[in-house]
PDB file of N, CA and C in Angstrom:
ATOM      1  N   MET P  22     -60.308-107.303   3.867  1.00  0.00           N
ATOM      2  CA  MET P  22     -59.372-106.992   2.785  1.00  0.00           C
ATOM      3  C   MET P  22     -58.075-106.474   3.400  1.00  0.00           C
ATOM      4  N   SER P  23     -56.980-107.155   3.135  1.00  0.00           N
ATOM      5  CA  SER P  23     -55.710-106.731   3.716  1.00  0.00           C
ATOM      6  C   SER P  23     -54.864-106.028   2.663  1.00  0.00           C
ATOM      7  N   GLN P  24     -54.085-105.082   3.152  1.00  0.00           N
ATOM      8  CA  GLN P  24     -53.215-104.314   2.267  1.00  0.00           C
ATOM      9  C   GLN P  24     -51.774-104.711   2.566  1.00  0.00           C
ATOM     10  N   THR P  25     -51.033-105.033   1.526  1.00  0.00           N
ATOM     11  CA  THR P  25     -49.640-105.403   1.696  1.00  0.00           C
ATOM     12  C   THR P  25     -48.770-104.185   1.419  1.00  0.00           C
ATOM     13  N   LEU P  26     -47.949-103.849   2.400  1.00  0.00           N
ATOM     14  CA  LEU P  26     -47.063-102.701   2.254  1.00  0.00           C
ATOM     15  C   LEU P  26     -45.656-103.184   1.936  1.00  0.00           C
ATOM     16  N   THR P  27     -44.971-102.429   1.103  1.00  0.00           N
ATOM     17  CA  THR P  27     -43.582-102.758   0.825  1.00  0.00           C
ATOM     18  C   THR P  27     -42.722-102.265   1.981  1.00  0.00           C
ATOM     19  N   TYR P  28     -41.509-102.775   2.037  1.00  0.00           N
ATOM     20  CA  TYR P  28     -40.584-102.363   3.096  1.00  0.00           C
ATOM     21  C   TYR P  28     -40.346-100.854   3.033  1.00  0.00           C
ATOM     22  N   GLN P  29     -40.221-100.315   1.814  1.00  0.00           N
ATOM     23  CA  GLN P  29     -39.997 -98.876   1.658  1.00  0.00           C
ATOM     24  C   GLN P  29     -41.190 -98.075   2.189  1.00  0.00           C
ATOM     25  N   GLN P  30     -42.412 -98.535   1.915  1.00  0.00           N
ATOM     26  CA  GLN P  30     -43.601 -97.846   2.423  1.00  0.00           C
ATOM     27  C   GLN P  30     -43.640 -97.880   3.947  1.00  0.00           C
ATOM     28  N   LEU P  31     -43.262 -99.012   4.523  1.00  0.00           N
ATOM     29  CA  LEU P  31     -43.222 -99.113   5.984  1.00  0.00           C
ATOM     30  C   LEU P  31     -42.179 -98.163   6.564  1.00  0.00           C
ATOM     31  N   GLN P  32     -41.021 -98.065   5.909  1.00  0.00           N
ATOM     32  CA  GLN P  32     -39.986 -97.136   6.367  1.00  0.00           C
ATOM     33  C   GLN P  32     -40.490 -95.701   6.319  1.00  0.00           C
ATOM     34  N   GLU P  33     -41.176 -95.347   5.223  1.00  0.00           N
ATOM     35  CA  GLU P  33     -41.696 -93.990   5.084  1.00  0.00           C
ATOM     36  C   GLU P  33     -42.726 -93.693   6.169  1.00  0.00           C
ATOM     37  N   GLN P  34     -43.613 -94.652   6.439  1.00  0.00           N
ATOM     38  CA  GLN P  34     -44.611 -94.461   7.495  1.00  0.00           C
ATOM     39  C   GLN P  34     -43.949 -94.330   8.857  1.00  0.00           C
ATOM     40  N   ARG P  35     -42.930 -95.146   9.102  1.00  0.00           N
ATOM     41  CA  ARG P  35     -42.199 -95.068  10.371  1.00  0.00           C
ATOM     42  C   ARG P  35     -41.559 -93.692  10.531  1.00  0.00           C
ATOM     43  N   ASP P  36     -40.937 -93.193   9.466  1.00  0.00           N
ATOM     44  CA  ASP P  36     -40.280 -91.892   9.524  1.00  0.00           C
ATOM     45  C   ASP P  36     -41.285 -90.767   9.737  1.00  0.00           C
ATOM     46  N   GLU P  37     -42.436 -90.851   9.069  1.00  0.00           N
ATOM     47  CA  GLU P  37     -43.478 -89.833   9.244  1.00  0.00           C
ATOM     48  C   GLU P  37     -44.006 -89.847  10.673  1.00  0.00           C
ATOM     49  N   LEU P  38     -44.243 -91.036  11.207  1.00  0.00           N
ATOM     50  CA  LEU P  38     -44.740 -91.156  12.577  1.00  0.00           C
ATOM     51  C   LEU P  38     -43.701 -90.643  13.570  1.00  0.00           C
ATOM     52  N   ALA P  39     -42.443 -90.986  13.350  1.00  0.00           N
ATOM     53  CA  ALA P  39     -41.378 -90.516  14.237  1.00  0.00           C
ATOM     54  C   ALA P  39     -41.307 -88.992  14.231  1.00  0.00           C
ATOM     55  N   GLN P  40     -41.472 -88.382  13.061  1.00  0.00           N
ATOM     56  CA  GLN P  40     -41.442 -86.923  12.973  1.00  0.00           C
ATOM     57  C   GLN P  40     -42.619 -86.311  13.731  1.00  0.00           C
ATOM     58  N   MET P  41     -43.802 -86.902  13.611  1.00  0.00           N
ATOM     59  CA  MET P  41     -44.970 -86.391  14.342  1.00  0.00           C
ATOM     60  C   MET P  41     -44.751 -86.492  15.849  1.00  0.00           C
ATOM     61  N   VAL P  42     -44.165 -87.611  16.294  1.00  0.00           N
ATOM     62  CA  VAL P  42     -43.899 -87.785  17.729  1.00  0.00           C
ATOM     63  C   VAL P  42     -42.870 -86.763  18.196  1.00  0.00           C
ATOM     64  N   ARG P  43     -41.820 -86.540  17.389  1.00  0.00           N
ATOM     65  CA  ARG P  43     -40.812 -85.533  17.756  1.00  0.00           C
ATOM     66  C   ARG P  43     -41.445 -84.156  17.923  1.00  0.00           C
ATOM     67  N   GLU P  44     -42.303 -83.775  16.968  1.00  0.00           N
ATOM     68  CA  GLU P  44     -42.957 -82.466  17.033  1.00  0.00           C
ATOM     69  C   GLU P  44     -43.852 -82.362  18.260  1.00  0.00           C
ATOM     70  N   ALA P  45     -44.584 -83.422  18.569  1.00  0.00           N
ATOM     71  CA  ALA P  45     -45.444 -83.413  19.756  1.00  0.00           C
ATOM     72  C   ALA P  45     -44.602 -83.297  21.022  1.00  0.00           C
ATOM     73  N   CYS P  46     -43.483 -83.994  21.069  1.00  0.00           N
ATOM     74  CA  CYS P  46     -42.604 -83.925  22.238  1.00  0.00           C
ATOM     75  C   CYS P  46     -42.035 -82.521  22.413  1.00  0.00           C
ATOM     76  N   GLN P  47     -41.681 -81.865  21.317  1.00  0.00           N
ATOM     77  CA  GLN P  47     -41.163 -80.501  21.408  1.00  0.00           C
ATOM     78  C   GLN P  47     -42.216 -79.566  21.974  1.00  0.00           C
ATOM     79  N   LYS P  48     -43.468 -79.741  21.557  1.00  0.00           N
ATOM     80  CA  LYS P  48     -44.549 -78.891  22.057  1.00  0.00           C
ATOM     81  C   LYS P  48     -44.817 -79.157  23.532  1.00  0.00           C
ATOM     82  N   LEU P  49     -44.767 -80.422  23.937  1.00  0.00           N
ATOM     83  CA  LEU P  49     -45.026 -80.779  25.331  1.00  0.00           C
ATOM     84  C   LEU P  49     -43.873 -80.397  26.250  1.00  0.00           C
ATOM     85  N   ASP P  50     -42.665 -80.381  25.715  1.00  0.00           N
ATOM     86  CA  ASP P  50     -41.467 -80.178  26.524  1.00  0.00           C
ATOM     87  C   ASP P  50     -41.530 -78.884  27.329  1.00  0.00           C
ATOM     88  N   CYS P  51     -42.060 -77.826  26.732  1.00  0.00           N
ATOM     89  CA  CYS P  51     -42.055 -76.520  27.395  1.00  0.00           C
ATOM     90  C   CYS P  51     -43.089 -76.418  28.509  1.00  0.00           C
ATOM     91  N   CYS P  52     -44.058 -77.309  28.569  1.00  0.00           N
ATOM     92  CA  CYS P  52     -45.120 -77.169  29.568  1.00  0.00           C
ATOM     93  C   CYS P  52     -45.165 -78.315  30.576  1.00  0.00           C
ATOM     94  N   LEU P  53     -44.191 -79.216  30.532  1.00  0.00           N
ATOM     95  CA  LEU P  53     -44.180 -80.330  31.483  1.00  0.00           C
ATOM     96  C   LEU P  53     -43.156 -80.094  32.587  1.00  0.00           C
ATOM     97  N   PRO P  54     -43.416 -80.607  33.782  1.00  0.00           N
ATOM     98  CA  PRO P  54     -42.402 -80.568  34.841  1.00  0.00           C
ATOM     99  C   PRO P  54     -41.246 -81.506  34.496  1.00  0.00           C
ATOM    100  N   ALA P  55     -40.204 -81.457  35.274  1.00  0.00           N
ATOM    101  CA  ALA P  55     -38.979 -82.215  34.976  1.00  0.00           C
ATOM    102  C   ALA P  55     -39.248 -83.712  34.811  1.00  0.00           C
ATOM    103  N   GLY P  56     -40.139 -84.280  35.609  1.00  0.00           N
ATOM    104  CA  GLY P  56     -40.442 -85.707  35.479  1.00  0.00           C
ATOM    105  C   GLY P  56     -40.999 -86.049  34.111  1.00  0.00           C
ATOM    106  N   GLY P  57     -41.875 -85.196  33.592  1.00  0.00           N
ATOM    107  CA  GLY P  57     -42.433 -85.408  32.263  1.00  0.00           C
ATOM    108  C   GLY P  57     -41.380 -85.258  31.185  1.00  0.00           C
ATOM    109  N   GLN P  58     -40.467 -84.310  31.382  1.00  0.00           N
ATOM    110  CA  GLN P  58     -39.399 -84.104  30.404  1.00  0.00           C
ATOM    111  C   GLN P  58     -38.482 -85.325  30.339  1.00  0.00           C
ATOM    112  N   PHE P  59     -38.289 -85.991  31.477  1.00  0.00           N
ATOM    113  CA  PHE P  59     -37.497 -87.224  31.492  1.00  0.00           C
ATOM    114  C   PHE P  59     -38.111 -88.263  30.551  1.00  0.00           C
ATOM    115  N   TRP P  60     -39.439 -88.425  30.624  1.00  0.00           N
ATOM    116  CA  TRP P  60     -40.092 -89.425  29.782  1.00  0.00           C
ATOM    117  C   TRP P  60     -40.090 -89.015  28.319  1.00  0.00           C
ATOM    118  N   LEU P  61     -40.204 -87.717  28.043  1.00  0.00           N
ATOM    119  CA  LEU P  61     -40.103 -87.261  26.651  1.00  0.00           C
ATOM    120  C   LEU P  61     -38.726 -87.587  26.089  1.00  0.00           C
ATOM    121  N   LYS P  62     -37.702 -87.408  26.905  1.00  0.00           N
ATOM    122  CA  LYS P  62     -36.344 -87.723  26.462  1.00  0.00           C
ATOM    123  C   LYS P  62     -36.229 -89.216  26.151  1.00  0.00           C
ATOM    124  N   ARG P  63     -36.841 -90.057  26.993  1.00  0.00           N
ATOM    125  CA  ARG P  63     -36.822 -91.502  26.761  1.00  0.00           C
ATOM    126  C   ARG P  63     -37.534 -91.856  25.451  1.00  0.00           C
ATOM    127  N   VAL P  64     -38.665 -91.203  25.189  1.00  0.00           N
ATOM    128  CA  VAL P  64     -39.393 -91.451  23.938  1.00  0.00           C
ATOM    129  C   VAL P  64     -38.506 -91.088  22.755  1.00  0.00           C
ATOM    130  N   ASN P  65     -37.838 -89.934  22.822  1.00  0.00           N
ATOM    131  CA  ASN P  65     -36.967 -89.512  21.729  1.00  0.00           C
ATOM    132  C   ASN P  65     -35.829 -90.501  21.508  1.00  0.00           C
ATOM    133  N   GLU P  66     -35.320 -91.099  22.572  1.00  0.00           N
ATOM    134  CA  GLU P  66     -34.248 -92.088  22.433  1.00  0.00           C
ATOM    135  C   GLU P  66     -34.737 -93.346  21.722  1.00  0.00           C
ATOM    136  N   MET P  67     -36.022 -93.652  21.847  1.00  0.00           N
ATOM    137  CA  MET P  67     -36.573 -94.852  21.211  1.00  0.00           C
ATOM    138  C   MET P  67     -36.871 -94.638  19.728  1.00  0.00           C
ATOM    139  N   LEU P  68     -37.006 -93.390  19.309  1.00  0.00           N
ATOM    140  CA  LEU P  68     -37.335 -93.107  17.913  1.00  0.00           C
ATOM    141  C   LEU P  68     -36.148 -93.407  17.019  1.00  0.00           C
ATOM    142  N   PRO P  69     -36.418 -93.795  15.775  1.00  0.00           N
ATOM    143  CA  PRO P  69     -35.303 -93.971  14.835  1.00  0.00           C
ATOM    144  C   PRO P  69     -34.600 -92.638  14.638  1.00  0.00           C
ATOM    145  N   GLN P  70     -33.285 -92.675  14.581  1.00  0.00           N
ATOM    146  CA  GLN P  70     -32.513 -91.446  14.437  1.00  0.00           C
ATOM    147  C   GLN P  70     -32.612 -90.931  13.008  1.00  0.00           C
ATOM    148  N   GLU P  71     -32.693 -89.604  12.891  1.00  0.00           N
ATOM    149  CA  GLU P  71     -32.774 -88.990  11.571  1.00  0.00           C
ATOM    150  C   GLU P  71     -31.410 -89.067  10.889  1.00  0.00           C
ATOM    151  N   ASP P  72     -31.430 -89.088   9.565  1.00  0.00           N
ATOM    152  CA  ASP P  72     -30.178 -89.078   8.815  1.00  0.00           C
ATOM    153  C   ASP P  72     -29.458 -87.761   9.040  1.00  0.00           C
ATOM    154  N   ALA P  73     -28.131 -87.800   9.000  1.00  0.00           N
ATOM    155  CA  ALA P  73     -27.329 -86.610   9.276  1.00  0.00           C
ATOM    156  C   ALA P  73     -27.609 -85.490   8.284  1.00  0.00           C
ATOM    157  N   GLU P  74     -27.847 -85.851   7.019  1.00  0.00           N
ATOM    158  CA  GLU P  74     -28.063 -84.809   6.010  1.00  0.00           C
ATOM    159  C   GLU P  74     -29.490 -84.283   5.996  1.00  0.00           C
ATOM    160  N   ALA P  75     -30.396 -84.922   6.694  1.00  0.00           N
ATOM    161  CA  ALA P  75     -31.804 -84.502   6.711  1.00  0.00           C
ATOM    162  C   ALA P  75     -32.006 -83.219   7.489  1.00  0.00           C
TER     163      ALA P  75
END
């Protein structure tokens, strides 16, 4: 059984996932060496950017 998602639902899921990844990166940032922080920064660059008013 397949579920069809609307574009808006996909956007909402993407935004929720991006927020979870951002929060995880913030938590990891304080306990990783510089090499790990480099990769966290790269992950953040790949995430969709938040709206300015958000």
